mmCIF file of C-alpha atoms in Angstrom:
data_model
loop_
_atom_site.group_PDB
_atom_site.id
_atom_site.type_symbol
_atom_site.label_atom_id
_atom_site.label_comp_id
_atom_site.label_asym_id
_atom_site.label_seq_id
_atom_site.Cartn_x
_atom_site.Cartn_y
_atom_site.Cartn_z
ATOM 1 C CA UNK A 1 0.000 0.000 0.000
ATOM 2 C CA UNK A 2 2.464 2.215 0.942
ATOM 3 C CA UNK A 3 4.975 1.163 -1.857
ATOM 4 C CA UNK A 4 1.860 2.067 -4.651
ATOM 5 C CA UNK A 5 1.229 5.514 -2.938
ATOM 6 C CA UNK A 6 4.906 6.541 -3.156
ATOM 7 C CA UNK A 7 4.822 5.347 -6.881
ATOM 8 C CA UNK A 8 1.277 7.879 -7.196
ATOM 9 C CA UNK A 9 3.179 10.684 -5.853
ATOM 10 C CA UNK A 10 6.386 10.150 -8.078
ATOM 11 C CA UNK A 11 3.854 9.840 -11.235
ATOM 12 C CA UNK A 12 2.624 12.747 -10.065
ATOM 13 C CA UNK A 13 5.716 14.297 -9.462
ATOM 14 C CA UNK A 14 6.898 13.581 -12.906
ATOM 15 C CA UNK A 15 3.626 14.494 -14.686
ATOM 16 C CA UNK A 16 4.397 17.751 -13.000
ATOM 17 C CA UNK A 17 7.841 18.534 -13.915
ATOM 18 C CA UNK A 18 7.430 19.421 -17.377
ATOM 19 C CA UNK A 19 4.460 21.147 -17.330
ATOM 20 C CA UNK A 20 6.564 23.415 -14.551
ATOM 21 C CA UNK A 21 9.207 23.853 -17.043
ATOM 22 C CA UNK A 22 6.833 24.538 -20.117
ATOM 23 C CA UNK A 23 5.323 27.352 -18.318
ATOM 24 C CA UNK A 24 8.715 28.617 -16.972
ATOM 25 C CA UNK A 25 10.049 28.654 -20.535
ATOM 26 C CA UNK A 26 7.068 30.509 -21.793
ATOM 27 C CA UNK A 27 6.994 33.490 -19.610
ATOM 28 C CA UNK A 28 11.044 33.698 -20.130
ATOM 29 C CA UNK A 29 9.835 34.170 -23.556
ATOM 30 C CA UNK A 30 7.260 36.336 -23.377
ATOM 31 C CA UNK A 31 9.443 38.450 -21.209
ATOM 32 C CA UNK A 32 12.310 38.475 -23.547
ATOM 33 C CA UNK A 33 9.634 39.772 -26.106
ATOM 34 C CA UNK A 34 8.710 42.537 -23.845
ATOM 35 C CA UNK A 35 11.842 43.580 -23.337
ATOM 36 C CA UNK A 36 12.765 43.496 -26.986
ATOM 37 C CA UNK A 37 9.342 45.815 -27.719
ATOM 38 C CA UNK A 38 10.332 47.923 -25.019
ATOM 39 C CA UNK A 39 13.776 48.490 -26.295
ATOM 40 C CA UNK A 40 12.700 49.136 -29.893
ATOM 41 C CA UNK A 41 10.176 51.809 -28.752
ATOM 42 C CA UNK A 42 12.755 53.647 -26.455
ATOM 43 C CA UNK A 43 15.203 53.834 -29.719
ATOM 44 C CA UNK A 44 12.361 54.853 -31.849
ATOM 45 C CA UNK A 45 11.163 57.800 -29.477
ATOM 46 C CA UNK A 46 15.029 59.081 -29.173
ATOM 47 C CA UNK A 47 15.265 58.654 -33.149
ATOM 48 C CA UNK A 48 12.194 61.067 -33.506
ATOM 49 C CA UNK A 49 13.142 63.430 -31.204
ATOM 50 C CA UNK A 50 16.901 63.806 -31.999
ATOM 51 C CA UNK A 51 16.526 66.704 -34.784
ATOM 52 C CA UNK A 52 15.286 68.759 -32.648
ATOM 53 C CA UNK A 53 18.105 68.387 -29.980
ATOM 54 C CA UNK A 54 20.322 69.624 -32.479
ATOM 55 C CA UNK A 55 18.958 73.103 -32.535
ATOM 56 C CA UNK A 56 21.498 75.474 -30.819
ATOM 57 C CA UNK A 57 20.837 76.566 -27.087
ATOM 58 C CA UNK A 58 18.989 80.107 -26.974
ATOM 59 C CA UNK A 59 17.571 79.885 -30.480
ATOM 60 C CA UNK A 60 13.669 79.965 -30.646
ATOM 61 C CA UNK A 61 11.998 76.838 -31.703
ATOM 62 C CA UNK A 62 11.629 75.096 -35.116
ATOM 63 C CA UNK A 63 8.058 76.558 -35.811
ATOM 64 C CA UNK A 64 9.887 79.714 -35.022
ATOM 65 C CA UNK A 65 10.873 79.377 -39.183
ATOM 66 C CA UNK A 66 7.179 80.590 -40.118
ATOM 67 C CA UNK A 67 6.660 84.084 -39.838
ATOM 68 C CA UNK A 68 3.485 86.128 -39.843
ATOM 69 C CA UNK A 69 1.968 89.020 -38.828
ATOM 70 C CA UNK A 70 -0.703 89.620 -36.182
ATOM 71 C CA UNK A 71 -2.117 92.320 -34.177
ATOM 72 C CA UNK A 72 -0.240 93.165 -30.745
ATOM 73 C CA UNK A 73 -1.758 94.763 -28.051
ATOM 74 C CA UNK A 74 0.258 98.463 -27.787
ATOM 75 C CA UNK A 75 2.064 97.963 -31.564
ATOM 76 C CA UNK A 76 -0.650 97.125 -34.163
ATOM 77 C CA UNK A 77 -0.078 94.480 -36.459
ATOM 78 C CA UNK A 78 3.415 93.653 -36.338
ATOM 79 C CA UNK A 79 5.492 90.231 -37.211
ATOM 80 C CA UNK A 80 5.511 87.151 -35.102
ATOM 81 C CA UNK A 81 7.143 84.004 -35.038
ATOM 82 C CA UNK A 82 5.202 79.927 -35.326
ATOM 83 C CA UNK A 83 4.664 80.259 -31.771
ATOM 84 C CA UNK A 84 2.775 83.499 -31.831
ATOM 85 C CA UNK A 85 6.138 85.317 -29.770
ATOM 86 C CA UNK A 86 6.481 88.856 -30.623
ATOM 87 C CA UNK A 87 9.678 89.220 -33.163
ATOM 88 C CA UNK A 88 12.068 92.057 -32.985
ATOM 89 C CA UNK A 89 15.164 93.748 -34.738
ATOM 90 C CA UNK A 90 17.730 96.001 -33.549
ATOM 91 C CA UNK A 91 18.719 99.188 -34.701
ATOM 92 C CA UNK A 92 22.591 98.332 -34.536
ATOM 93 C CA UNK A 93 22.187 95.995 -37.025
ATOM 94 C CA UNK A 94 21.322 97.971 -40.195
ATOM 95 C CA UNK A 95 22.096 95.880 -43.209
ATOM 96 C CA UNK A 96 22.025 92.533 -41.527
ATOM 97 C CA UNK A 97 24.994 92.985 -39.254
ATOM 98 C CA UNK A 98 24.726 90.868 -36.307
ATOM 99 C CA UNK A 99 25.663 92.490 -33.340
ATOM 100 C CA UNK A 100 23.720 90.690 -30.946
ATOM 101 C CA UNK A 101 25.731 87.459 -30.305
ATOM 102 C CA UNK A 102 26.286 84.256 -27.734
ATOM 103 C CA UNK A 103 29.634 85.561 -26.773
ATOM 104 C CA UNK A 104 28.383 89.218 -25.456
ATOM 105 C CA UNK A 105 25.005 87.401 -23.639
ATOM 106 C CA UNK A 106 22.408 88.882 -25.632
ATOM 107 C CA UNK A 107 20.701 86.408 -27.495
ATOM 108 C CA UNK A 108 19.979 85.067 -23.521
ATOM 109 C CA UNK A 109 17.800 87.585 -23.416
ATOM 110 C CA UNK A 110 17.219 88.120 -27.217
ATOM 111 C CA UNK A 111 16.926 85.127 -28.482
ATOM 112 C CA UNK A 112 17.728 84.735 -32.379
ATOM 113 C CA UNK A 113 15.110 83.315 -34.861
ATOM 114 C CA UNK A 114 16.640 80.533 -36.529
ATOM 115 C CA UNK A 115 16.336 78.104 -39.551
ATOM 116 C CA UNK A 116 16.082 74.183 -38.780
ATOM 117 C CA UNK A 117 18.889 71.888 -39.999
ATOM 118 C CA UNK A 118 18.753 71.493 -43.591
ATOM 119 C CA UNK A 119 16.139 74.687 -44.397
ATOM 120 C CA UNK A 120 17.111 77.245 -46.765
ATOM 121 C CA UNK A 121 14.013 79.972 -45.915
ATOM 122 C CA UNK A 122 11.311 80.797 -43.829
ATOM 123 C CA UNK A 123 8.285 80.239 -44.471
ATOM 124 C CA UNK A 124 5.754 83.676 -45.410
ATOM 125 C CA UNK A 125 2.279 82.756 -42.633
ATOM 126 C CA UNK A 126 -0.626 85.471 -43.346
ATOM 127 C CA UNK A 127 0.498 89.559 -43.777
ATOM 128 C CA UNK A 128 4.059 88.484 -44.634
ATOM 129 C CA UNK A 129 5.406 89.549 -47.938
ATOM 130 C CA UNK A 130 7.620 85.893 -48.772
ATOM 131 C CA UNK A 131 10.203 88.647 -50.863
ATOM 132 C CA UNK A 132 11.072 90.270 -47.566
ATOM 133 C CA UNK A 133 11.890 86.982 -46.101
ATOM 134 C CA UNK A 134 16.387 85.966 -45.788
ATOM 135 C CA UNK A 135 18.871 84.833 -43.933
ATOM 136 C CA UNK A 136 22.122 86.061 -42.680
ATOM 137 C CA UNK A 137 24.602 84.352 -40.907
ATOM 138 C CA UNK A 138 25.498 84.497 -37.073
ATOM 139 C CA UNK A 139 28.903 84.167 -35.426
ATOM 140 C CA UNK A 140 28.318 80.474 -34.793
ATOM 141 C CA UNK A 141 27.241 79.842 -38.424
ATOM 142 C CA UNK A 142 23.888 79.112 -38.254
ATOM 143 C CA UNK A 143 21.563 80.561 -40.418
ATOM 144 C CA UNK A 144 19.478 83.144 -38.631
ATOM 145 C CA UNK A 145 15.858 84.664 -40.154
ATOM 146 C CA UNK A 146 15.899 88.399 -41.453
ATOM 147 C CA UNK A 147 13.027 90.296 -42.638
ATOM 148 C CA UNK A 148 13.562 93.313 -45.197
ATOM 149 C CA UNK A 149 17.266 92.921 -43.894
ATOM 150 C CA UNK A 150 16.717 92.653 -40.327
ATOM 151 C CA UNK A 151 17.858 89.758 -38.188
ATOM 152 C CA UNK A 152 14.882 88.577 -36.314
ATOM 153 C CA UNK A 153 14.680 87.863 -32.291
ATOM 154 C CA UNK A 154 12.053 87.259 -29.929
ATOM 155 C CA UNK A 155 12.573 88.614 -26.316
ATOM 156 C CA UNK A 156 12.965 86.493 -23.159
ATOM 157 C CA UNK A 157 10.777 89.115 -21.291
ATOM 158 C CA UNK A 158 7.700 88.398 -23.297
ATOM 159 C CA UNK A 159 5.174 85.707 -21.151
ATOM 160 C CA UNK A 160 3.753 84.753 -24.007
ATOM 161 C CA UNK A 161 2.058 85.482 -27.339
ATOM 162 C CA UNK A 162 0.949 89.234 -28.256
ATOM 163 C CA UNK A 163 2.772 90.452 -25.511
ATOM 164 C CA UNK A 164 5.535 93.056 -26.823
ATOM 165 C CA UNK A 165 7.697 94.044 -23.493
ATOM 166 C CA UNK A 166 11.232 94.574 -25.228
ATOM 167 C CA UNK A 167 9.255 97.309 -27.608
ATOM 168 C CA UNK A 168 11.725 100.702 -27.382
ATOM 169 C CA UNK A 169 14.551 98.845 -24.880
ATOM 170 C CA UNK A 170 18.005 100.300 -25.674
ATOM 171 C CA UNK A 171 20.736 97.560 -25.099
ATOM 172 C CA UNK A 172 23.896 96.027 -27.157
ATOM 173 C CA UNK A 173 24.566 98.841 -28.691
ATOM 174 C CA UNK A 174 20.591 100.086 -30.213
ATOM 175 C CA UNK A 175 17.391 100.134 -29.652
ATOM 176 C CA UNK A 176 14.913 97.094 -29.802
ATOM 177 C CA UNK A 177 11.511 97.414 -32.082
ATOM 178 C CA UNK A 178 8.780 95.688 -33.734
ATOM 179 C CA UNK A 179 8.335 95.100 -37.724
ATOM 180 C CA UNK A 180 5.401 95.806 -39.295
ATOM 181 C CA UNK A 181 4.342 93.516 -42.389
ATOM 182 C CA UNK A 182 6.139 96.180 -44.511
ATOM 183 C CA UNK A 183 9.382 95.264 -43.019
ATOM 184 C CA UNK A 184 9.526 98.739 -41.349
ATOM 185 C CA UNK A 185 10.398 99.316 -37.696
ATOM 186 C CA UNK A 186 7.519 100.245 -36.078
ATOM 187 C CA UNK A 187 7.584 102.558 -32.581
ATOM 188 C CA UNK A 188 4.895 103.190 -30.424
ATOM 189 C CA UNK A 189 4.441 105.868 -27.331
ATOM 190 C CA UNK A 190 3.352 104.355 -24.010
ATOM 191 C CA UNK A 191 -0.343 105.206 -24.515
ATOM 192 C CA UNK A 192 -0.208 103.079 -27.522
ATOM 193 C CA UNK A 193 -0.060 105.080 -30.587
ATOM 194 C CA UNK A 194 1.475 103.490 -33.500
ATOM 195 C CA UNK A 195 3.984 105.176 -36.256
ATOM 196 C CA UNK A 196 6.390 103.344 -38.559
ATOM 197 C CA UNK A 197 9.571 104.337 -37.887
ATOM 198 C CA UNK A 198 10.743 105.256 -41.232
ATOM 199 C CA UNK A 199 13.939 106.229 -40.300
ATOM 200 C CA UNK A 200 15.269 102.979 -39.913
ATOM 201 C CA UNK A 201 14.270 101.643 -43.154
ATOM 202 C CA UNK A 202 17.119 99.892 -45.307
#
């Protein structure tokens, strides 16, 4: 009696073993699979996201590259960048000659509108004339947005869309204003009356 119930048990014992070591086999496969999907997606996410990393520190954001103009509250109608940010020029650099640079810390606080990787132009959004539209050259190399001549910068004092808080600051060496469509400066008095500042055209 005893001899057949210790035979039971080792029947049972062996019946059990390789279903044990089917199922242990199977979920080290299906977690090898998981591990492979989870791998592939991580490379796939930094893949996507890489050309934008390449963008240089300060510089305003790809979308930055479309340019438009829309009405500001205190300037009138006056150009801004993808995002909406208020753009600016500075009076120093008549004739496309960058002034405002890494090295002297004032594209930290002014930061320069610039192409992606690989783009040639901007691109002309609504009130833009596309003819105004260039580039010039900064001190790093990188291709930097001008409009009617005028590098193009956005201001780190801004909060946010239509806000214009750098219009009529004087640092690096000029004075900081808004473009209208026209591609002329554009200055406005603290109550909020608008003239082009024609003196500055190029």
């Amino acid at each position: 009696m005893d001899m057949n119930s210790t035979m039971g048990k080792n029947k049972a014992r062996y019946r059990r073993g390789p279903l044990r070591n089917w199922l242990l086999a199977s979920g080290l496969a299906l977690g090898t699979a998981a591990t492979v999907a989870a791998c592939g997606s991580s490379s796939s996410n930094t893949a996507a996201g890489s050309p934008g990393s390449s963008a240089p520190a300060g510089a305003s954001s790809a979308v930055s590259a479309t340019i438009s103009a829309k009405s500001v509250l205190g300037v009138g109608t006056v150009l801004v960048n993808g995002q909406g940010q208020t753009l600016y020029m500075l009076t120093s650099e008549k004739g496309g000659k960058i002034t405002c640079t890494q090295a002297n810390g004032c594209t930290q606080a002014w930061p320069e509108t610039l192409l992606t990787n690989g783009a040639t132009t901007a691109k002309a959004g609504s009130g833009v004339q596309s003819s105004l539209l260039g580039t010039v050259k900064d001190a790093s190399g990188n291709l930097e947005v001008t409009y009617n001549h005028w590098p193009l910068y956005t201001f780190s004092g801004d909060s946010g869309p239509g806000v214009a808080k750098g219009q009529g600051l004087t640092s690096f060496g000029g004075t900081w204003y808004v473009l209208n469509g026209s591609g002329n400066p554009v200055t406005s008095s603290p109550s909020g009356n608008v003239s082009s500042g024609g003196g500055y055209g190029y």
